[in-house]
Amino acid sequence: MAIHRLGLSLIILSFLLTPTPPCASALSFYQWRTLLSLSKSLLSRVANARYARGDLSGAARVRDLASHLHLLTGNGGFFSLGWDYVWNYYSTSLELPLEDMTRLAKKVSEVSRAGSKERIALWISENYSDLRQLSESVVQGLLRTFSRSGALRDTVLTMKKEIEEGDLLKDILEVGSKDFVGLLQIGKDLFCSRSPSGSTPESEL
């Protein structure tokens, strides 16, 4: 069994490390690792913030979402997400919502410049509706991209539900807007070379 798992990991890594056409950056193991690290850190802070204010069920949901994002370590997450990507999407062009991701990242970057917690809270209250619409557009674009049943689509659906029902976006903005901008940029860089449109005039933040 261990040999089989090692073989699968080597196959997936060979796909992830295969050179791709020029773009903001190539699909790489380093970027996957950075994406994983930021995701786990950000979701952990959201879960802790919810727990601190007594939202135990909300904290548990975010921890469950984090478990879906274990791309490289733990409980076979790397094998399920990585194999799903290689099997279903690697050989196809991905119609990712790159422009919406860029617009969302630019908007969220304003939060990090707001300063105090009070100003951040005010900025969020004034801009949340627009941010919510942009985030929902990004999620819908990801669902159109990851259209086949599997670990990737399940992860996006879980995220979609938490944004709609649990105000995940608001919590993320409050605890880690800079990291959220970083995640959006890494996501764009990881897959933009797989999108027919490649980079766009709005690619740089």
mmCIF file of C-alpha atoms in Angstrom, residues 98-184:
data_model
loop_
_atom_site.group_PDB
_atom_site.id
_atom_site.type_symbol
_atom_site.label_atom_id
_atom_site.label_comp_id
_atom_site.label_asym_id
_atom_site.label_seq_id
_atom_site.Cartn_x
_atom_site.Cartn_y
_atom_site.Cartn_z
ATOM 1 C CA LEU A 98 -8.900 35.372 -13.609
ATOM 2 C CA GLU A 99 -10.313 38.867 -14.128
ATOM 3 C CA ASP A 100 -12.776 38.508 -11.245
ATOM 4 C CA MET A 101 -9.960 37.186 -9.050
ATOM 5 C CA THR A 102 -7.843 40.223 -9.961
ATOM 6 C CA ARG A 103 -10.671 42.654 -9.208
ATOM 7 C CA LEU A 104 -11.401 40.945 -5.902
ATOM 8 C CA ALA A 105 -7.730 41.006 -4.893
ATOM 9 C CA LYS A 106 -7.453 44.720 -5.728
ATOM 10 C CA LYS A 107 -10.549 45.487 -3.693
ATOM 11 C CA VAL A 108 -9.452 43.401 -0.719
ATOM 12 C CA SER A 109 -6.019 45.036 -0.750
ATOM 13 C CA GLU A 110 -7.756 48.252 0.279
ATOM 14 C CA VAL A 111 -8.707 46.624 3.583
ATOM 15 C CA SER A 112 -5.083 46.072 4.542
ATOM 16 C CA ARG A 113 -4.470 49.815 4.146
ATOM 17 C CA ALA A 114 -7.441 50.793 6.296
ATOM 18 C CA GLY A 115 -5.320 50.911 9.463
ATOM 19 C CA SER A 116 -7.046 50.381 12.816
ATOM 20 C CA LYS A 117 -9.593 47.691 13.589
ATOM 21 C CA GLU A 118 -12.280 50.358 13.725
ATOM 22 C CA ARG A 119 -11.431 51.612 10.231
ATOM 23 C CA ILE A 120 -11.259 48.066 8.913
ATOM 24 C CA ALA A 121 -14.721 47.335 10.335
ATOM 25 C CA LEU A 122 -16.092 50.541 8.766
ATOM 26 C CA TRP A 123 -14.506 49.734 5.389
ATOM 27 C CA ILE A 124 -15.956 46.225 5.422
ATOM 28 C CA SER A 125 -19.448 47.480 6.274
ATOM 29 C CA GLU A 126 -19.314 49.983 3.395
ATOM 30 C CA ASN A 127 -17.886 47.595 0.787
ATOM 31 C CA TYR A 128 -19.084 44.160 1.813
ATOM 32 C CA SER A 129 -21.902 43.924 -0.708
ATOM 33 C CA ASP A 130 -19.544 44.493 -3.652
ATOM 34 C CA LEU A 131 -16.967 42.097 -2.212
ATOM 35 C CA ARG A 132 -19.610 39.451 -1.671
ATOM 36 C CA GLN A 133 -20.755 39.724 -5.302
ATOM 37 C CA LEU A 134 -17.181 39.471 -6.579
ATOM 38 C CA SER A 135 -16.390 36.478 -4.377
ATOM 39 C CA GLU A 136 -19.559 34.708 -5.505
ATOM 40 C CA SER A 137 -18.609 35.385 -9.128
ATOM 41 C CA VAL A 138 -15.174 33.852 -8.509
ATOM 42 C CA VAL A 139 -16.707 30.789 -6.879
ATOM 43 C CA GLN A 140 -19.197 30.330 -9.722
ATOM 44 C CA GLY A 141 -16.330 30.570 -12.184
ATOM 45 C CA LEU A 142 -14.416 27.906 -10.266
ATOM 46 C CA LEU A 143 -17.480 25.652 -10.303
ATOM 47 C CA ARG A 144 -17.749 26.059 -14.066
ATOM 48 C CA THR A 145 -14.062 25.201 -14.344
ATOM 49 C CA PHE A 146 -14.072 22.241 -11.967
ATOM 50 C CA SER A 147 -17.256 20.831 -13.429
ATOM 51 C CA ARG A 148 -16.575 17.144 -12.866
ATOM 52 C CA SER A 149 -17.417 15.359 -9.649
ATOM 53 C CA GLY A 150 -14.362 15.022 -7.447
ATOM 54 C CA ALA A 151 -12.316 16.466 -4.592
ATOM 55 C CA LEU A 152 -11.703 19.849 -6.240
ATOM 56 C CA ARG A 153 -15.360 20.512 -6.969
ATOM 57 C CA ASP A 154 -16.338 19.308 -3.487
ATOM 58 C CA THR A 155 -13.878 21.771 -1.961
ATOM 59 C CA VAL A 156 -15.281 24.696 -3.968
ATOM 60 C CA LEU A 157 -18.853 23.710 -3.064
ATOM 61 C CA THR A 158 -17.919 23.617 0.623
ATOM 62 C CA MET A 159 -16.354 27.067 0.319
ATOM 63 C CA LYS A 160 -19.416 28.379 -1.541
ATOM 64 C CA LYS A 161 -21.756 27.189 1.211
ATOM 65 C CA GLU A 162 -19.626 28.741 3.948
ATOM 66 C CA ILE A 163 -19.494 32.084 2.139
ATOM 67 C CA GLU A 164 -23.262 32.105 1.642
ATOM 68 C CA GLU A 165 -24.329 30.765 5.032
ATOM 69 C CA GLY A 166 -21.450 31.497 7.387
ATOM 70 C CA ASP A 167 -20.052 34.896 6.318
ATOM 71 C CA LEU A 168 -16.652 33.315 5.690
ATOM 72 C CA LEU A 169 -15.571 36.246 3.532
ATOM 73 C CA LYS A 170 -16.249 38.758 6.307
ATOM 74 C CA ASP A 171 -14.270 36.709 8.818
ATOM 75 C CA ILE A 172 -11.346 36.380 6.397
ATOM 76 C CA LEU A 173 -11.290 40.137 5.803
ATOM 77 C CA GLU A 174 -11.217 40.774 9.537
ATOM 78 C CA VAL A 175 -8.405 38.373 10.427
ATOM 79 C CA GLY A 176 -6.178 38.258 7.357
ATOM 80 C CA SER A 177 -6.914 40.475 4.362
ATOM 81 C CA LYS A 178 -3.234 40.571 3.286
ATOM 82 C CA ASP A 179 -3.005 36.776 3.257
ATOM 83 C CA PHE A 180 -6.264 36.606 1.304
ATOM 84 C CA VAL A 181 -4.799 38.878 -1.379
ATOM 85 C CA GLY A 182 -1.767 36.604 -1.466
ATOM 86 C CA LEU A 183 -3.938 33.526 -1.906
ATOM 87 C CA LEU A 184 -5.810 35.088 -4.810
#
